[in-house]
Amino acid sequence: MKVIAVANQKGGVGKTTTSHALSARLCKLGFKVLAIDLDPQGNLSSAFGVDNYNKPTIYNLMKNEVTAKEVLQQAQNGVDVIPSNIMLAGCEQELSHTGKEHRLKECIEPIKNNYDFIIIDTPPSLGVLTVNAFTAASDILIPTTAGIFAATGINQLNITVTSVKKYCNPNVNIMGILFTRFNPRVNISKQVKELTEEISEFISVPIYKTYIRSAIVIEEAQANHRDIFDYAENSTVSEDYKNFVDEFLKGINN
Ligand SMILES: Nc1ncnc2c1ncn2[C@@H]1O[C@H](COP(=O)(O)OP(=O)(O)OP(=O)(O)O)[C@@H](O)[C@H]1O
Ligand SMILES: [Mg+2]
């Protein structure tokens, strides 16, 4: 059983898109998958088309108001989802101080053995929610665009992970960096990719060989609450995400 936190404090780098595609693909390959939306923006819940308005959310779970079973919903494509909404933004203040980094880990404990993979989508910050994800996780996946701020932010992310390892979860491991929305023909992308390669070497984290190309069908699929494989099976990004998941699984089995 693996718990994967998908994280990068930089906004708009493909965390949610990658969480969605990874969960959907693993589910289609026959794995039991739970996707947790840990972002108050609720983008992953929306992409899956689950109800994050009338039904209980991760916020209620982390506040002990409901059980994990009560908060689960099954998305159309078979992935179990724990939704989120803007209420989660209050969590930072509301979680009691002692052990607050461990709340999510405790919450998923009773259900985690029902799954092969639990995928956690995190918000664009290194605050208490992301630290909860790192504390619950076995592995961390870092999507990034080939933008200069995204590349340099990875160093900061690594510092946070080092601190989580020291105080909360000694075994957590950054499994790799995934380039998303990548256009190999653009010169600046190449330069930033080289810079990211230097950073990855410096922090000893591999970069996936597969990169995800830019394609408008991603937004269309999300707007229609469908995963990219159902919505546009033969698209370039669908191909890219399939290749990525193959590479991801090889990394897990080694
Ligand atoms: N490969 C891609 N090609 C084109 N557009 C993409 C691709 N991946 C993501 N996008 C679009 O880019 C935007 C940001 O992606 P996404 O929401 O996955 O990023 P994020 O890191 O989760 O953002 P946030 O930090 O706000 O949570 C979205 O509108 C999404 O549809
Ligand atoms: Mg997101």
mmCIF file of C-alpha atoms and ligand atoms in Angstrom:
data_model
loop_
_atom_site.group_PDB
_atom_site.id
_atom_site.type_symbol
_atom_site.label_atom_id
_atom_site.label_comp_id
_atom_site.label_asym_id
_atom_site.label_seq_id
_atom_site.Cartn_x
_atom_site.Cartn_y
_atom_site.Cartn_z
ATOM 1 C CA MET A 1 0.000 0.000 0.000
ATOM 2 C CA LYS A 2 1.406 3.347 -1.051
ATOM 3 C CA VAL A 3 0.291 6.826 -0.016
ATOM 4 C CA ILE A 4 1.430 9.381 -2.579
ATOM 5 C CA ALA A 5 1.354 13.127 -1.835
ATOM 6 C CA VAL A 6 1.338 15.209 -5.023
ATOM 7 C CA ALA A 7 2.923 18.514 -4.061
ATOM 8 C CA ASN A 8 4.548 21.742 -5.185
ATOM 9 C CA GLN A 9 3.940 25.046 -3.405
ATOM 10 C CA LYS A 10 3.961 26.791 -6.774
ATOM 11 C CA GLY A 11 0.410 27.226 -8.081
ATOM 12 C CA GLY A 12 -0.844 25.912 -11.394
ATOM 13 C CA VAL A 13 1.930 23.395 -12.076
ATOM 14 C CA GLY A 14 -0.350 20.400 -12.666
ATOM 15 C CA LYS A 15 -0.742 18.903 -9.163
ATOM 16 C CA THR A 16 -4.482 18.387 -9.495
ATOM 17 C CA THR A 17 -4.320 17.286 -13.128
ATOM 18 C CA THR A 18 -1.628 14.746 -12.252
ATOM 19 C CA SER A 19 -3.479 13.495 -9.132
ATOM 20 C CA HIS A 20 -6.593 13.002 -11.262
ATOM 21 C CA ALA A 21 -4.857 11.246 -14.165
ATOM 22 C CA LEU A 22 -2.688 9.071 -11.904
ATOM 23 C CA SER A 23 -5.682 7.911 -9.804
ATOM 24 C CA ALA A 24 -7.809 7.256 -12.888
ATOM 25 C CA ARG A 25 -5.109 5.304 -14.697
ATOM 26 C CA LEU A 26 -4.182 3.174 -11.652
ATOM 27 C CA CYS A 27 -7.867 2.367 -11.211
ATOM 28 C CA LYS A 28 -8.181 1.348 -14.884
ATOM 29 C CA LEU A 29 -5.152 -0.917 -14.432
ATOM 30 C CA GLY A 30 -7.086 -2.759 -11.718
ATOM 31 C CA PHE A 31 -5.674 -1.185 -8.559
ATOM 32 C CA LYS A 32 -7.900 -0.096 -5.677
ATOM 33 C CA VAL A 33 -7.464 3.676 -5.496
ATOM 34 C CA LEU A 34 -8.520 6.404 -3.080
ATOM 35 C CA ALA A 35 -8.005 10.041 -4.097
ATOM 36 C CA ILE A 36 -8.007 12.654 -1.335
ATOM 37 C CA ASP A 37 -8.598 16.299 -2.167
ATOM 38 C CA LEU A 38 -6.598 18.205 0.468
ATOM 39 C CA ASP A 39 -6.908 21.591 -1.247
ATOM 40 C CA PRO A 40 -9.583 24.099 -0.121
ATOM 41 C CA GLN A 41 -9.971 25.038 -3.803
ATOM 42 C CA GLY A 42 -11.716 21.676 -4.314
ATOM 43 C CA ASN A 43 -10.401 21.311 -7.879
ATOM 44 C CA LEU A 44 -9.832 17.563 -7.651
ATOM 45 C CA SER A 45 -13.376 17.017 -6.315
ATOM 46 C CA SER A 46 -14.704 18.999 -9.239
ATOM 47 C CA ALA A 47 -12.575 17.122 -11.773
ATOM 48 C CA PHE A 48 -13.965 13.821 -10.423
ATOM 49 C CA GLY A 49 -17.488 15.240 -10.453
ATOM 50 C CA VAL A 50 -18.199 14.329 -6.817
ATOM 51 C CA ASP A 51 -20.459 16.357 -4.523
ATOM 52 C CA ASN A 52 -18.357 18.633 -2.308
ATOM 53 C CA TYR A 53 -21.279 20.876 -1.428
ATOM 54 C CA ASN A 54 -24.017 18.785 0.205
ATOM 55 C CA LYS A 55 -21.906 15.876 1.398
ATOM 56 C CA PRO A 56 -19.287 15.746 4.178
ATOM 57 C CA THR A 57 -15.720 16.604 3.197
ATOM 58 C CA ILE A 58 -12.166 16.055 4.361
ATOM 59 C CA TYR A 59 -12.679 19.057 6.652
ATOM 60 C CA ASN A 60 -15.422 17.230 8.590
ATOM 61 C CA LEU A 61 -13.216 14.146 8.745
ATOM 62 C CA MET A 62 -10.202 16.040 10.064
ATOM 63 C CA LYS A 63 -12.431 17.691 12.673
ATOM 64 C CA ASN A 64 -13.679 14.240 13.803
ATOM 65 C CA GLU A 65 -17.272 15.053 12.845
ATOM 66 C CA VAL A 66 -17.653 12.040 10.538
ATOM 67 C CA THR A 67 -15.922 8.706 9.939
ATOM 68 C CA ALA A 68 -13.734 7.967 6.918
ATOM 69 C CA LYS A 69 -16.411 5.624 5.534
ATOM 70 C CA GLU A 70 -19.035 8.389 5.753
ATOM 71 C CA VAL A 71 -16.943 10.815 3.768
ATOM 72 C CA LEU A 72 -16.072 8.498 0.857
ATOM 73 C CA GLN A 73 -17.761 8.901 -2.503
ATOM 74 C CA GLN A 74 -17.228 6.823 -5.600
ATOM 75 C CA ALA A 75 -16.544 8.766 -8.789
ATOM 76 C CA GLN A 76 -18.023 7.606 -12.085
ATOM 77 C CA ASN A 77 -14.710 6.073 -13.161
ATOM 78 C CA GLY A 78 -14.511 3.852 -10.054
ATOM 79 C CA VAL A 79 -12.022 5.851 -7.973
ATOM 80 C CA ASP A 80 -13.016 6.436 -4.343
ATOM 81 C CA VAL A 81 -12.765 10.137 -3.527
ATOM 82 C CA ILE A 82 -12.716 12.177 -0.327
ATOM 83 C CA PRO A 83 -13.827 15.640 -1.419
ATOM 84 C CA SER A 84 -12.865 19.058 -0.167
ATOM 85 C CA ASN A 85 -14.220 22.557 -0.275
ATOM 86 C CA ILE A 86 -13.382 26.041 0.977
ATOM 87 C CA MET A 87 -14.205 25.086 4.600
ATOM 88 C CA LEU A 88 -10.821 23.375 4.703
ATOM 89 C CA ALA A 89 -9.162 26.792 4.560
ATOM 90 C CA GLY A 90 -10.082 27.207 8.265
ATOM 91 C CA CYS A 91 -8.196 24.068 9.233
ATOM 92 C CA GLU A 92 -4.897 25.840 9.799
ATOM 93 C CA GLN A 93 -6.337 27.790 12.755
ATOM 94 C CA GLU A 94 -8.802 25.174 13.958
ATOM 95 C CA LEU A 95 -6.606 22.125 14.303
ATOM 96 C CA SER A 96 -5.502 21.840 17.894
ATOM 97 C CA HIS A 97 -1.834 22.358 18.331
ATOM 98 C CA THR A 98 -0.602 19.012 19.636
ATOM 99 C CA GLY A 99 -0.154 16.483 16.895
ATOM 100 C CA LYS A 100 -1.853 18.634 14.304
ATOM 101 C CA GLU A 101 0.540 17.437 11.595
ATOM 102 C CA HIS A 102 -0.718 13.874 12.158
ATOM 103 C CA ARG A 103 -4.473 14.448 11.708
ATOM 104 C CA LEU A 104 -4.730 13.174 8.136
ATOM 105 C CA LYS A 105 -2.582 10.126 8.865
ATOM 106 C CA GLU A 106 -4.868 9.211 11.788
ATOM 107 C CA CYS A 107 -7.977 9.775 9.671
ATOM 108 C CA ILE A 108 -6.982 7.377 6.914
ATOM 109 C CA GLU A 109 -5.621 4.696 9.248
ATOM 110 C CA PRO A 110 -8.939 2.737 9.490
ATOM 111 C CA ILE A 111 -9.420 2.540 5.705
ATOM 112 C CA LYS A 112 -5.954 2.578 4.231
ATOM 113 C CA ASN A 113 -5.613 -1.192 3.924
ATOM 114 C CA ASN A 114 -8.636 -1.264 1.599
ATOM 115 C CA TYR A 115 -6.474 0.365 -1.084
ATOM 116 C CA ASP A 116 -3.397 -0.254 -3.192
ATOM 117 C CA PHE A 117 -2.835 3.472 -3.679
ATOM 118 C CA ILE A 118 -3.969 6.591 -1.870
ATOM 119 C CA ILE A 119 -3.268 9.752 -3.880
ATOM 120 C CA ILE A 120 -3.358 13.094 -2.037
ATOM 121 C CA ASP A 121 -3.704 16.370 -3.960
ATOM 122 C CA THR A 122 -2.263 19.283 -1.973
ATOM 123 C CA PRO A 123 -2.719 23.072 -2.081
ATOM 124 C CA PRO A 124 -0.122 25.490 -3.480
ATOM 125 C CA SER A 125 1.555 26.157 -0.127
ATOM 126 C CA LEU A 126 3.855 24.465 2.370
ATOM 127 C CA GLY A 127 1.445 25.067 5.261
ATOM 128 C CA VAL A 128 -0.161 22.658 7.719
ATOM 129 C CA LEU A 129 -2.273 20.868 5.070
ATOM 130 C CA THR A 130 0.719 19.975 2.919
ATOM 131 C CA VAL A 131 2.672 18.953 6.020
ATOM 132 C CA ASN A 132 -0.262 16.661 6.945
ATOM 133 C CA ALA A 133 -0.013 15.100 3.482
ATOM 134 C CA PHE A 134 3.765 14.576 3.878
ATOM 135 C CA THR A 135 3.226 13.045 7.318
ATOM 136 C CA ALA A 136 0.628 10.590 5.974
ATOM 137 C CA ALA A 137 2.610 9.778 2.823
ATOM 138 C CA SER A 138 5.027 7.011 1.931
ATOM 139 C CA ASP A 139 6.146 8.961 -1.149
ATOM 140 C CA ILE A 140 5.996 12.458 -2.625
ATOM 141 C CA LEU A 141 5.561 13.232 -6.302
ATOM 142 C CA ILE A 142 6.509 16.722 -7.534
ATOM 143 C CA PRO A 143 4.896 17.963 -10.721
ATOM 144 C CA THR A 144 6.501 21.090 -12.105
ATOM 145 C CA THR A 145 6.287 23.260 -15.163
ATOM 146 C CA ALA A 146 9.430 24.432 -16.905
ATOM 147 C CA GLY A 147 9.060 27.873 -15.286
ATOM 148 C CA ILE A 148 11.911 29.474 -13.411
ATOM 149 C CA PHE A 149 9.939 30.009 -10.164
ATOM 150 C CA ALA A 150 8.624 26.450 -10.205
ATOM 151 C CA ALA A 151 12.164 25.137 -10.641
ATOM 152 C CA THR A 152 13.699 27.168 -7.829
ATOM 153 C CA GLY A 153 10.760 26.370 -5.477
ATOM 154 C CA ILE A 154 11.731 22.700 -5.489
ATOM 155 C CA ASN A 155 14.656 23.511 -3.210
ATOM 156 C CA GLN A 156 12.308 25.051 -0.647
ATOM 157 C CA LEU A 157 10.009 22.051 -0.947
ATOM 158 C CA ASN A 158 12.946 19.778 -0.198
ATOM 159 C CA ILE A 159 13.759 21.782 2.951
ATOM 160 C CA THR A 160 10.182 21.260 4.187
ATOM 161 C CA VAL A 161 10.401 17.536 3.438
ATOM 162 C CA THR A 162 13.675 17.322 5.360
ATOM 163 C CA SER A 163 11.996 18.918 8.360
ATOM 164 C CA VAL A 164 8.971 16.571 8.099
ATOM 165 C CA LYS A 165 11.390 13.638 7.985
ATOM 166 C CA LYS A 166 13.045 14.866 11.161
ATOM 167 C CA TYR A 167 9.911 15.589 13.205
ATOM 168 C CA CYS A 168 6.952 13.671 11.741
ATOM 169 C CA ASN A 169 7.694 10.948 9.208
ATOM 170 C CA PRO A 170 11.267 9.640 8.908
ATOM 171 C CA ASN A 171 10.410 7.258 6.063
ATOM 172 C CA VAL A 172 8.847 9.648 3.576
ATOM 173 C CA ASN A 173 10.631 9.768 0.267
ATOM 174 C CA ILE A 174 10.509 12.129 -2.729
ATOM 175 C CA MET A 175 10.010 9.685 -5.580
ATOM 176 C CA GLY A 176 10.476 12.031 -8.515
ATOM 177 C CA ILE A 177 9.879 15.245 -10.434
ATOM 178 C CA LEU A 178 7.426 15.247 -13.344
ATOM 179 C CA PHE A 179 7.466 17.936 -16.005
ATOM 180 C CA THR A 180 3.942 18.957 -16.986
ATOM 181 C CA ARG A 181 2.520 21.367 -19.549
ATOM 182 C CA PHE A 182 5.856 20.913 -21.257
ATOM 183 C CA ASN A 183 6.603 22.205 -24.714
ATOM 184 C CA PRO A 184 9.989 20.809 -25.769
ATOM 185 C CA ARG A 185 10.205 23.191 -28.724
ATOM 186 C CA VAL A 186 10.285 26.309 -26.550
ATOM 187 C CA ASN A 187 13.827 27.424 -25.743
ATOM 188 C CA ILE A 188 13.150 28.687 -22.209
ATOM 189 C CA SER A 189 11.626 25.287 -21.365
ATOM 190 C CA LYS A 190 14.914 23.654 -22.333
ATOM 191 C CA GLN A 191 16.927 26.076 -20.208
ATOM 192 C CA VAL A 192 14.700 25.658 -17.163
ATOM 193 C CA LYS A 193 14.683 21.888 -17.639
ATOM 194 C CA GLU A 194 18.486 21.988 -17.452
ATOM 195 C CA LEU A 195 18.317 24.076 -14.283
ATOM 196 C CA THR A 196 15.812 21.630 -12.773
ATOM 197 C CA GLU A 197 18.142 18.777 -13.655
ATOM 198 C CA GLU A 198 20.867 20.497 -11.642
ATOM 199 C CA ILE A 199 18.513 20.972 -8.696
ATOM 200 C CA SER A 200 17.364 17.353 -8.908
ATOM 201 C CA GLU A 201 20.959 16.206 -8.801
ATOM 202 C CA PHE A 202 21.677 18.510 -5.875
ATOM 203 C CA ILE A 203 18.777 17.128 -3.821
ATOM 204 C CA SER A 204 19.196 13.565 -5.210
ATOM 205 C CA VAL A 205 15.682 13.251 -6.605
ATOM 206 C CA PRO A 206 15.189 11.712 -10.065
ATOM 207 C CA ILE A 207 13.282 13.379 -12.892
ATOM 208 C CA TYR A 208 10.837 11.149 -14.767
ATOM 209 C CA LYS A 209 11.881 10.547 -18.371
ATOM 210 C CA THR A 210 8.273 10.951 -19.430
ATOM 211 C CA TYR A 211 7.021 14.516 -19.595
ATOM 212 C CA ILE A 212 3.444 15.684 -20.063
ATOM 213 C CA ARG A 213 2.884 17.855 -23.093
ATOM 214 C CA SER A 214 0.542 20.820 -23.150
ATOM 215 C CA ALA A 215 -2.903 20.182 -24.567
ATOM 216 C CA ILE A 216 -6.225 21.978 -24.368
ATOM 217 C CA VAL A 217 -8.169 18.692 -23.933
ATOM 218 C CA ILE A 218 -6.978 18.658 -20.313
ATOM 219 C CA GLU A 219 -9.154 21.635 -19.436
ATOM 220 C CA GLU A 220 -12.024 20.347 -21.533
ATOM 221 C CA ALA A 221 -11.950 16.993 -19.721
ATOM 222 C CA GLN A 222 -11.884 18.751 -16.331
ATOM 223 C CA ALA A 223 -14.769 21.033 -17.289
ATOM 224 C CA ASN A 224 -16.759 17.929 -18.199
ATOM 225 C CA HIS A 225 -15.834 16.117 -14.939
ATOM 226 C CA ARG A 226 -14.231 13.287 -16.890
ATOM 227 C CA ASP A 227 -10.741 11.828 -16.765
ATOM 228 C CA ILE A 228 -8.448 12.335 -19.711
ATOM 229 C CA PHE A 229 -8.536 8.646 -20.702
ATOM 230 C CA ASP A 230 -12.342 8.586 -20.965
ATOM 231 C CA TYR A 231 -12.596 12.026 -22.513
ATOM 232 C CA ALA A 232 -9.817 11.868 -25.115
ATOM 233 C CA GLU A 233 -8.325 8.400 -25.151
ATOM 234 C CA ASN A 234 -6.144 8.966 -28.204
ATOM 235 C CA SER A 235 -4.845 12.419 -27.294
ATOM 236 C CA THR A 236 -1.154 13.173 -26.810
ATOM 237 C CA VAL A 237 -1.614 13.949 -23.073
ATOM 238 C CA SER A 238 -3.536 10.741 -22.520
ATOM 239 C CA GLU A 239 -0.594 8.905 -24.081
ATOM 240 C CA ASP A 240 1.848 10.911 -21.930
ATOM 241 C CA TYR A 241 0.005 10.167 -18.692
ATOM 242 C CA LYS A 242 -0.189 6.445 -19.577
ATOM 243 C CA ASN A 243 3.574 6.402 -20.150
ATOM 244 C CA PHE A 244 4.122 8.317 -16.934
ATOM 245 C CA VAL A 245 2.073 5.817 -14.902
ATOM 246 C CA ASP A 246 4.066 2.933 -16.427
ATOM 247 C CA GLU A 247 7.290 4.665 -15.378
ATOM 248 C CA PHE A 248 5.803 5.478 -11.953
ATOM 249 C CA LEU A 249 4.908 1.798 -11.406
ATOM 250 C CA LYS A 250 8.378 0.646 -12.424
ATOM 251 C CA GLY A 251 9.792 3.043 -9.801
ATOM 252 C CA ILE A 252 7.443 1.616 -7.162
ATOM 253 C CA ASN A 253 8.403 -1.986 -7.906
ATOM 254 C CA ASN A 254 12.140 -1.384 -7.746
HETATM 255 N N1 LIG B 1 -0.686 19.205 -19.734
HETATM 256 C C1 LIG B 1 -1.492 20.280 -19.678
HETATM 257 N N2 LIG B 1 -1.808 20.957 -20.814
HETATM 258 C C2 LIG B 1 -2.617 22.037 -20.776
HETATM 259 N N3 LIG B 1 -3.158 22.528 -19.679
HETATM 260 C C3 LIG B 1 -2.898 21.918 -18.505
HETATM 261 C C4 LIG B 1 -2.047 20.759 -18.431
HETATM 262 N N4 LIG B 1 -1.953 20.381 -17.146
HETATM 263 C C5 LIG B 1 -2.712 21.248 -16.448
HETATM 264 N N5 LIG B 1 -3.283 22.164 -17.255
HETATM 265 C C6 LIG B 1 -4.149 23.288 -16.880
HETATM 266 O O1 LIG B 1 -3.384 24.190 -16.121
HETATM 267 C C7 LIG B 1 -4.110 24.684 -15.017
HETATM 268 C C8 LIG B 1 -3.387 24.332 -13.725
HETATM 269 O O2 LIG B 1 -3.356 22.912 -13.591
HETATM 270 P P1 LIG B 1 -3.678 22.241 -12.187
HETATM 271 O O3 LIG B 1 -4.958 22.760 -11.645
HETATM 272 O O4 LIG B 1 -3.556 20.773 -12.360
HETATM 273 O O5 LIG B 1 -2.457 22.799 -11.345
HETATM 274 P P2 LIG B 1 -2.281 22.806 -9.748
HETATM 275 O O6 LIG B 1 -0.817 22.728 -9.494
HETATM 276 O O7 LIG B 1 -3.142 21.798 -9.143
HETATM 277 O O8 LIG B 1 -2.831 24.264 -9.401
HETATM 278 P P3 LIG B 1 -3.088 24.825 -7.899
HETATM 279 O O9 LIG B 1 -1.741 25.129 -7.359
HETATM 280 O O10 LIG B 1 -3.940 26.024 -8.080
HETATM 281 O O11 LIG B 1 -3.779 23.739 -7.134
HETATM 282 C C9 LIG B 1 -5.503 24.074 -15.118
HETATM 283 O O12 LIG B 1 -6.352 24.986 -15.747
HETATM 284 C C10 LIG B 1 -5.304 22.843 -15.983
HETATM 285 O O13 LIG B 1 -6.450 22.541 -16.724
HETATM 286 MG MG MG B 2 -4.578 22.006 -7.645
#
